Amino acid sequence: EAQVTQNPRYLITVTGKKLTVTCSQNMNHEYMSWYRQDPGLGLRQIYYSMNVEVTDKGDVPEGYKVSRKEKRNFPLILESPSPNQTSLYFCASSVGQQETQYFGPGTRLLVL
Amino acid sequence: AQSVTQLDSQVPVFEEAPVELRCNYSSSVSVYLFWYVQYPNQGLQLLLKYLSGSTLVKGINGFEAEFNKSQTSFHLRKPSVHISDTAEYFCAVRATGFQKLVFGTGTRLLVSP
């Protein structure tokens, strides 16, 4: 089954404790992206990747890092999480200019 | 740069009534337009998309949307809603030649019996 998976689905952590949210797709998509969803703000892009070893900042990259060492994986790294990073995070992938972006199930993060 | 405006943050409606969720966009270049639905505690699912051709686009679950270039709108409609349509709906735009999706702030559709 074609899908985008994220782990963990739920995470509670404390300020400053490094964490990684994994994202994996099995559709051989070149393009992958991370979004955060906050009430009243919709989804905002954090980082995106056009292909392996090609990443770039989205609209709200501060406090986040990403890497794309393999085509299927695109982890989101929070080196020193802060409470303002409490949010719902979505990973998405797509191929080609006209193709639809497929979204993962989301990761709900709470930073205390 | 592109932007999307969903003026209605919440739309309450009775079951079997028609509904329209409004979406307006701004862009200096040609765009593709999308509607996504998010059911409670789930990810986003594509409802429909406009890439080119006919301005009336039909999607899943009986939804349709009409692209109006002169009014820069892409309103979502359904002639008769069900309780199960209760969800949050996001309009999104993507400039042609680019992958980045820009989302609106979402409209919560509340369907009551």
PDB file of C-alpha atoms in Angstrom:
ATOM      1  CA  GLU A   1       0.000   0.000   0.000  1.00  0.00           C
ATOM      2  CA  ALA A   2       1.310   3.418  -1.007  1.00  0.00           C
ATOM      3  CA  GLN A   3       1.725   5.528   2.086  1.00  0.00           C
ATOM      4  CA  VAL A   4       3.628   8.091   4.103  1.00  0.00           C
ATOM      5  CA  THR A   5       4.435   7.009   7.643  1.00  0.00           C
ATOM      6  CA  GLN A   6       5.499   9.112  10.596  1.00  0.00           C
ATOM      7  CA  ASN A   7       6.874   8.130  13.977  1.00  0.00           C
ATOM      8  CA  PRO A   8       6.113   8.716  16.706  1.00  0.00           C
ATOM      9  CA  ARG A   9       2.463   9.695  16.392  1.00  0.00           C
ATOM     10  CA  TYR A  10       2.436  11.343  19.806  1.00  0.00           C
ATOM     11  CA  LEU A  11       5.338  12.750  21.798  1.00  0.00           C
ATOM     12  CA  ILE A  12       5.647  14.637  25.055  1.00  0.00           C
ATOM     13  CA  THR A  13       9.075  16.039  25.830  1.00  0.00           C
ATOM     14  CA  VAL A  14      10.781  18.766  27.833  1.00  0.00           C
ATOM     15  CA  THR A  15      12.473  21.956  26.737  1.00  0.00           C
ATOM     16  CA  GLY A  16      15.951  21.383  25.356  1.00  0.00           C
ATOM     17  CA  LYS A  17      15.815  17.621  24.889  1.00  0.00           C
ATOM     18  CA  LYS A  18      16.745  16.799  21.300  1.00  0.00           C
ATOM     19  CA  LEU A  19      14.212  14.772  19.343  1.00  0.00           C
ATOM     20  CA  THR A  20      13.706  13.375  15.862  1.00  0.00           C
ATOM     21  CA  VAL A  21      10.445  12.713  14.067  1.00  0.00           C
ATOM     22  CA  THR A  22      10.840  10.231  11.261  1.00  0.00           C
ATOM     23  CA  CYS A  23       9.050  10.292   7.911  1.00  0.00           C
ATOM     24  CA  SER A  24       9.171   7.561   5.325  1.00  0.00           C
ATOM     25  CA  GLN A  25       7.415   7.066   1.972  1.00  0.00           C
ATOM     26  CA  ASN A  26       7.254   3.962  -0.183  1.00  0.00           C
ATOM     27  CA  MET A  27       6.229   5.634  -3.454  1.00  0.00           C
ATOM     28  CA  ASN A  28       9.703   6.598  -4.739  1.00  0.00           C
ATOM     29  CA  HIS A  29       8.739  10.276  -4.580  1.00  0.00           C
ATOM     30  CA  GLU A  30      11.417  12.894  -5.163  1.00  0.00           C
ATOM     31  CA  TYR A  31       9.725  15.716  -3.284  1.00  0.00           C
ATOM     32  CA  MET A  32       9.156  15.625   0.470  1.00  0.00           C
ATOM     33  CA  SER A  33       8.077  18.316   2.862  1.00  0.00           C
ATOM     34  CA  TRP A  34       7.358  19.040   6.517  1.00  0.00           C
ATOM     35  CA  TYR A  35       4.475  21.197   7.739  1.00  0.00           C
ATOM     36  CA  ARG A  36       3.249  22.277  11.116  1.00  0.00           C
ATOM     37  CA  GLN A  37      -0.428  22.852  11.814  1.00  0.00           C
ATOM     38  CA  ASP A  38      -1.541  25.341  14.437  1.00  0.00           C
ATOM     39  CA  PRO A  39      -5.081  26.503  15.255  1.00  0.00           C
ATOM     40  CA  GLY A  40      -6.109  29.486  13.155  1.00  0.00           C
ATOM     41  CA  LEU A  41      -2.909  29.356  11.111  1.00  0.00           C
ATOM     42  CA  GLY A  42      -3.509  26.366   8.850  1.00  0.00           C
ATOM     43  CA  LEU A  43      -0.470  24.432   7.657  1.00  0.00           C
ATOM     44  CA  ARG A  44       2.866  26.155   7.267  1.00  0.00           C
ATOM     45  CA  GLN A  45       5.848  24.655   5.517  1.00  0.00           C
ATOM     46  CA  ILE A  46       8.956  24.094   7.641  1.00  0.00           C
ATOM     47  CA  TYR A  47      11.433  22.506   5.220  1.00  0.00           C
ATOM     48  CA  TYR A  48      11.274  20.712   1.927  1.00  0.00           C
ATOM     49  CA  SER A  49      13.486  18.483  -0.182  1.00  0.00           C
ATOM     50  CA  MET A  50      13.513  18.204  -3.965  1.00  0.00           C
ATOM     51  CA  ASN A  51      15.634  15.030  -3.907  1.00  0.00           C
ATOM     52  CA  VAL A  52      18.420  13.251  -2.029  1.00  0.00           C
ATOM     53  CA  GLU A  53      20.853  15.721  -0.458  1.00  0.00           C
ATOM     54  CA  VAL A  54      18.747  18.681  -1.683  1.00  0.00           C
ATOM     55  CA  THR A  55      16.876  20.513   1.064  1.00  0.00           C
ATOM     56  CA  ASP A  56      15.687  24.077   1.562  1.00  0.00           C
ATOM     57  CA  LYS A  57      13.872  26.232   4.076  1.00  0.00           C
ATOM     58  CA  GLY A  58      10.156  26.751   3.992  1.00  0.00           C
ATOM     59  CA  ASP A  59       8.242  29.518   5.728  1.00  0.00           C
ATOM     60  CA  VAL A  60       8.977  28.647   9.370  1.00  0.00           C
ATOM     61  CA  PRO A  61      12.361  26.846   9.543  1.00  0.00           C
ATOM     62  CA  GLU A  62      13.676  28.357  12.791  1.00  0.00           C
ATOM     63  CA  GLY A  63      14.460  25.708  15.405  1.00  0.00           C
ATOM     64  CA  TYR A  64      14.297  22.792  12.970  1.00  0.00           C
ATOM     65  CA  LYS A  65      16.742  20.757  10.920  1.00  0.00           C
ATOM     66  CA  VAL A  66      16.224  18.125   8.255  1.00  0.00           C
ATOM     67  CA  SER A  67      18.296  15.690   6.266  1.00  0.00           C
ATOM     68  CA  ARG A  68      17.693  13.640   3.105  1.00  0.00           C
ATOM     69  CA  LYS A  69      20.293  10.901   2.885  1.00  0.00           C
ATOM     70  CA  GLU A  70      17.923   8.426   1.281  1.00  0.00           C
ATOM     71  CA  LYS A  71      15.064   9.029  -1.112  1.00  0.00           C
ATOM     72  CA  ARG A  72      12.449   7.408   1.098  1.00  0.00           C
ATOM     73  CA  ASN A  73      13.313   9.109   4.417  1.00  0.00           C
ATOM     74  CA  PHE A  74      13.076  12.726   5.517  1.00  0.00           C
ATOM     75  CA  PRO A  75      13.519  13.107   9.287  1.00  0.00           C
ATOM     76  CA  LEU A  76      12.690  16.308  11.151  1.00  0.00           C
ATOM     77  CA  ILE A  77      15.112  17.197  13.929  1.00  0.00           C
ATOM     78  CA  LEU A  78      14.494  19.535  16.839  1.00  0.00           C
ATOM     79  CA  GLU A  79      17.914  20.128  18.392  1.00  0.00           C
ATOM     80  CA  SER A  80      16.590  22.073  21.392  1.00  0.00           C
ATOM     81  CA  PRO A  81      12.797  22.015  21.476  1.00  0.00           C
ATOM     82  CA  SER A  82      10.911  24.917  23.003  1.00  0.00           C
ATOM     83  CA  PRO A  83       7.248  25.220  24.060  1.00  0.00           C
ATOM     84  CA  ASN A  84       6.416  27.275  20.939  1.00  0.00           C
ATOM     85  CA  GLN A  85       7.179  24.166  18.888  1.00  0.00           C
ATOM     86  CA  THR A  86       4.214  22.394  20.438  1.00  0.00           C
ATOM     87  CA  SER A  87       2.183  21.602  17.353  1.00  0.00           C
ATOM     88  CA  LEU A  88       0.831  18.973  14.976  1.00  0.00           C
ATOM     89  CA  TYR A  89       3.403  18.022  12.356  1.00  0.00           C
ATOM     90  CA  PHE A  90       2.751  16.533   8.928  1.00  0.00           C
ATOM     91  CA  CYS A  91       5.129  15.042   6.420  1.00  0.00           C
ATOM     92  CA  ALA A  92       4.133  14.951   2.747  1.00  0.00           C
ATOM     93  CA  SER A  93       5.573  13.620  -0.491  1.00  0.00           C
ATOM     94  CA  SER A  94       4.902  13.891  -4.210  1.00  0.00           C
ATOM     95  CA  VAL A  95       6.450  13.305  -7.613  1.00  0.00           C
ATOM     96  CA  GLY A  96       6.316  15.605 -10.621  1.00  0.00           C
ATOM     97  CA  GLN A  97       4.919  19.066 -11.006  1.00  0.00           C
ATOM     98  CA  GLN A  98       1.268  18.128 -11.314  1.00  0.00           C
ATOM     99  CA  GLU A  99       1.166  15.316  -8.822  1.00  0.00           C
ATOM    100  CA  THR A 100      -0.769  15.423  -5.611  1.00  0.00           C
ATOM    101  CA  GLN A 101       1.010  15.654  -2.288  1.00  0.00           C
ATOM    102  CA  TYR A 102       0.317  12.682  -0.032  1.00  0.00           C
ATOM    103  CA  PHE A 103       0.283  13.362   3.680  1.00  0.00           C
ATOM    104  CA  GLY A 104       1.325  11.249   6.619  1.00  0.00           C
ATOM    105  CA  PRO A 105      -0.978  10.730   9.615  1.00  0.00           C
ATOM    106  CA  GLY A 106       0.616  13.478  11.684  1.00  0.00           C
ATOM    107  CA  THR A 107       2.748  13.689  14.828  1.00  0.00           C
ATOM    108  CA  ARG A 108       1.367  15.562  17.788  1.00  0.00           C
ATOM    109  CA  LEU A 109       4.203  17.102  19.811  1.00  0.00           C
ATOM    110  CA  LEU A 110       3.950  18.691  23.245  1.00  0.00           C
ATOM    111  CA  VAL A 111       7.019  20.487  24.597  1.00  0.00           C
ATOM    112  CA  LEU A 112       6.824  21.241  28.321  1.00  0.00           C
TER     113      LEU A 112
ATOM    114  CA  ALA B   1       4.285  34.697  -3.655  1.00  0.00           C
ATOM    115  CA  GLN B   2       0.939  32.996  -3.305  1.00  0.00           C
ATOM    116  CA  SER B   3      -1.624  33.351  -0.549  1.00  0.00           C
ATOM    117  CA  VAL B   4      -4.958  31.737   0.253  1.00  0.00           C
ATOM    118  CA  THR B   5      -7.872  33.206   2.179  1.00  0.00           C
ATOM    119  CA  GLN B   6     -10.597  31.141   3.745  1.00  0.00           C
ATOM    120  CA  LEU B   7     -12.833  33.754   5.304  1.00  0.00           C
ATOM    121  CA  ASP B   8     -15.093  31.354   7.186  1.00  0.00           C
ATOM    122  CA  SER B   9     -13.361  29.696  10.110  1.00  0.00           C
ATOM    123  CA  GLN B  10     -16.479  27.677  10.929  1.00  0.00           C
ATOM    124  CA  VAL B  11     -19.610  26.783   8.947  1.00  0.00           C
ATOM    125  CA  PRO B  12     -22.517  25.162  10.799  1.00  0.00           C
ATOM    126  CA  VAL B  13     -25.119  23.435   8.628  1.00  0.00           C
ATOM    127  CA  PHE B  14     -27.946  20.948   9.032  1.00  0.00           C
ATOM    128  CA  GLU B  15     -27.779  17.482   7.550  1.00  0.00           C
ATOM    129  CA  GLU B  16     -29.030  17.258   3.936  1.00  0.00           C
ATOM    130  CA  ALA B  17     -28.635  21.009   3.420  1.00  0.00           C
ATOM    131  CA  PRO B  18     -26.301  22.395   0.728  1.00  0.00           C
ATOM    132  CA  VAL B  19     -23.015  23.963   1.692  1.00  0.00           C
ATOM    133  CA  GLU B  20     -20.407  26.216   0.125  1.00  0.00           C
ATOM    134  CA  LEU B  21     -16.953  26.743   1.614  1.00  0.00           C
ATOM    135  CA  ARG B  22     -15.234  29.793   0.232  1.00  0.00           C
ATOM    136  CA  CYS B  23     -11.649  30.068  -0.944  1.00  0.00           C
ATOM    137  CA  ASN B  24      -9.920  33.005  -2.574  1.00  0.00           C
ATOM    138  CA  TYR B  25      -6.311  33.079  -3.656  1.00  0.00           C
ATOM    139  CA  SER B  26      -3.699  35.575  -4.719  1.00  0.00           C
ATOM    140  CA  SER B  27      -0.899  34.876  -7.189  1.00  0.00           C
ATOM    141  CA  SER B  28       1.041  36.668  -9.889  1.00  0.00           C
ATOM    142  CA  VAL B  29       1.528  33.424 -11.848  1.00  0.00           C
ATOM    143  CA  SER B  30      -0.643  30.535 -12.925  1.00  0.00           C
ATOM    144  CA  VAL B  31      -1.620  28.161 -10.154  1.00  0.00           C
ATOM    145  CA  TYR B  32      -2.941  24.745  -9.375  1.00  0.00           C
ATOM    146  CA  LEU B  33      -5.685  24.621  -6.746  1.00  0.00           C
ATOM    147  CA  PHE B  34      -6.541  21.957  -4.194  1.00  0.00           C
ATOM    148  CA  TRP B  35      -9.033  21.151  -1.484  1.00  0.00           C
ATOM    149  CA  TYR B  36      -7.979  18.829   1.318  1.00  0.00           C
ATOM    150  CA  VAL B  37     -10.136  17.407   4.108  1.00  0.00           C
ATOM    151  CA  GLN B  38      -8.986  16.525   7.604  1.00  0.00           C
ATOM    152  CA  TYR B  39     -11.288  14.299   9.638  1.00  0.00           C
ATOM    153  CA  PRO B  40     -10.891  14.401  13.423  1.00  0.00           C
ATOM    154  CA  ASN B  41      -7.540  12.996  14.542  1.00  0.00           C
ATOM    155  CA  GLN B  42      -6.508  12.109  11.013  1.00  0.00           C
ATOM    156  CA  GLY B  43      -4.132  13.365   8.334  1.00  0.00           C
ATOM    157  CA  LEU B  44      -5.051  15.327   5.230  1.00  0.00           C
ATOM    158  CA  GLN B  45      -6.820  13.673   2.355  1.00  0.00           C
ATOM    159  CA  LEU B  46      -7.169  15.160  -1.120  1.00  0.00           C
ATOM    160  CA  LEU B  47     -10.780  15.998  -2.017  1.00  0.00           C
ATOM    161  CA  LEU B  48     -10.202  17.443  -5.463  1.00  0.00           C
ATOM    162  CA  LYS B  49      -7.795  19.479  -7.538  1.00  0.00           C
ATOM    163  CA  TYR B  50      -7.812  21.873 -10.450  1.00  0.00           C
ATOM    164  CA  LEU B  51      -4.829  21.665 -12.787  1.00  0.00           C
ATOM    165  CA  SER B  52      -6.253  22.799 -16.134  1.00  0.00           C
ATOM    166  CA  GLY B  53      -9.227  22.294 -18.440  1.00  0.00           C
ATOM    167  CA  SER B  54     -12.804  22.364 -17.208  1.00  0.00           C
ATOM    168  CA  THR B  55     -13.305  24.884 -14.445  1.00  0.00           C
ATOM    169  CA  LEU B  56     -15.816  22.634 -12.661  1.00  0.00           C
ATOM    170  CA  VAL B  57     -13.989  19.919 -10.812  1.00  0.00           C
ATOM    171  CA  LYS B  58     -15.635  16.931  -9.181  1.00  0.00           C
ATOM    172  CA  GLY B  59     -14.048  15.193  -6.244  1.00  0.00           C
ATOM    173  CA  ILE B  60     -14.691  12.419  -3.788  1.00  0.00           C
ATOM    174  CA  ASN B  61     -17.694  12.148  -1.468  1.00  0.00           C
ATOM    175  CA  GLY B  62     -19.937  14.247  -3.734  1.00  0.00           C
ATOM    176  CA  PHE B  63     -17.919  17.459  -3.446  1.00  0.00           C
ATOM    177  CA  GLU B  64     -17.207  19.770  -6.357  1.00  0.00           C
ATOM    178  CA  ALA B  65     -15.440  23.078  -6.825  1.00  0.00           C
ATOM    179  CA  GLU B  66     -15.404  25.741  -9.491  1.00  0.00           C
ATOM    180  CA  PHE B  67     -12.315  27.647 -10.525  1.00  0.00           C
ATOM    181  CA  ASN B  68     -13.090  31.285 -11.291  1.00  0.00           C
ATOM    182  CA  LYS B  69     -10.000  33.020 -12.617  1.00  0.00           C
ATOM    183  CA  SER B  70     -11.516  36.501 -12.808  1.00  0.00           C
ATOM    184  CA  GLN B  71     -12.588  36.354  -9.165  1.00  0.00           C
ATOM    185  CA  THR B  72      -9.528  34.320  -8.105  1.00  0.00           C
ATOM    186  CA  SER B  73     -11.798  31.909  -6.283  1.00  0.00           C
ATOM    187  CA  PHE B  74     -12.100  28.165  -5.880  1.00  0.00           C
ATOM    188  CA  HIS B  75     -15.210  27.598  -3.754  1.00  0.00           C
ATOM    189  CA  LEU B  76     -16.101  24.100  -2.584  1.00  0.00           C
ATOM    190  CA  ARG B  77     -19.719  22.928  -2.755  1.00  0.00           C
ATOM    191  CA  LYS B  78     -21.844  19.952  -1.865  1.00  0.00           C
ATOM    192  CA  PRO B  79     -25.587  19.830  -2.606  1.00  0.00           C
ATOM    193  CA  SER B  80     -26.503  17.718   0.422  1.00  0.00           C
ATOM    194  CA  VAL B  81     -24.183  17.166   3.385  1.00  0.00           C
ATOM    195  CA  HIS B  82     -24.035  14.238   5.779  1.00  0.00           C
ATOM    196  CA  ILE B  83     -23.052  14.054   9.422  1.00  0.00           C
ATOM    197  CA  SER B  84     -19.904  12.270   8.280  1.00  0.00           C
ATOM    198  CA  ASP B  85     -18.798  15.382   6.372  1.00  0.00           C
ATOM    199  CA  THR B  86     -18.005  17.070   9.681  1.00  0.00           C
ATOM    200  CA  ALA B  87     -14.308  17.875   9.320  1.00  0.00           C
ATOM    201  CA  GLU B  88     -11.866  20.669   8.649  1.00  0.00           C
ATOM    202  CA  TYR B  89     -11.382  21.677   5.033  1.00  0.00           C
ATOM    203  CA  PHE B  90      -8.253  23.316   3.676  1.00  0.00           C
ATOM    204  CA  CYS B  91      -7.857  25.138   0.401  1.00  0.00           C
ATOM    205  CA  ALA B  92      -4.332  25.195  -1.020  1.00  0.00           C
ATOM    206  CA  VAL B  93      -2.569  26.740  -3.997  1.00  0.00           C
ATOM    207  CA  ARG B  94       0.614  25.844  -5.815  1.00  0.00           C
ATOM    208  CA  ALA B  95       2.324  27.944  -8.457  1.00  0.00           C
ATOM    209  CA  THR B  96       2.855  26.077 -11.713  1.00  0.00           C
ATOM    210  CA  GLY B  97       6.430  24.859 -11.950  1.00  0.00           C
ATOM    211  CA  PHE B  98       6.848  24.754  -8.185  1.00  0.00           C
ATOM    212  CA  GLN B  99       6.128  22.111  -5.581  1.00  0.00           C
ATOM    213  CA  LYS B 100       5.370  24.287  -2.585  1.00  0.00           C
ATOM    214  CA  LEU B 101       1.778  24.170  -1.352  1.00  0.00           C
ATOM    215  CA  VAL B 102       0.405  27.253   0.388  1.00  0.00           C
ATOM    216  CA  PHE B 103      -2.560  26.531   2.625  1.00  0.00           C
ATOM    217  CA  GLY B 104      -5.434  28.602   3.867  1.00  0.00           C
ATOM    218  CA  THR B 105      -6.265  28.673   7.556  1.00  0.00           C
ATOM    219  CA  GLY B 106      -9.021  26.104   7.186  1.00  0.00           C
ATOM    220  CA  THR B 107     -12.809  25.994   7.557  1.00  0.00           C
ATOM    221  CA  ARG B 108     -14.421  23.733  10.098  1.00  0.00           C
ATOM    222  CA  LEU B 109     -17.658  22.260   8.738  1.00  0.00           C
ATOM    223  CA  LEU B 110     -20.085  21.245  11.488  1.00  0.00           C
ATOM    224  CA  VAL B 111     -23.016  19.158  10.302  1.00  0.00           C
ATOM    225  CA  SER B 112     -25.908  18.761  12.752  1.00  0.00           C
ATOM    226  CA  PRO B 113     -28.882  16.382  12.560  1.00  0.00           C
TER     227      PRO B 113
END
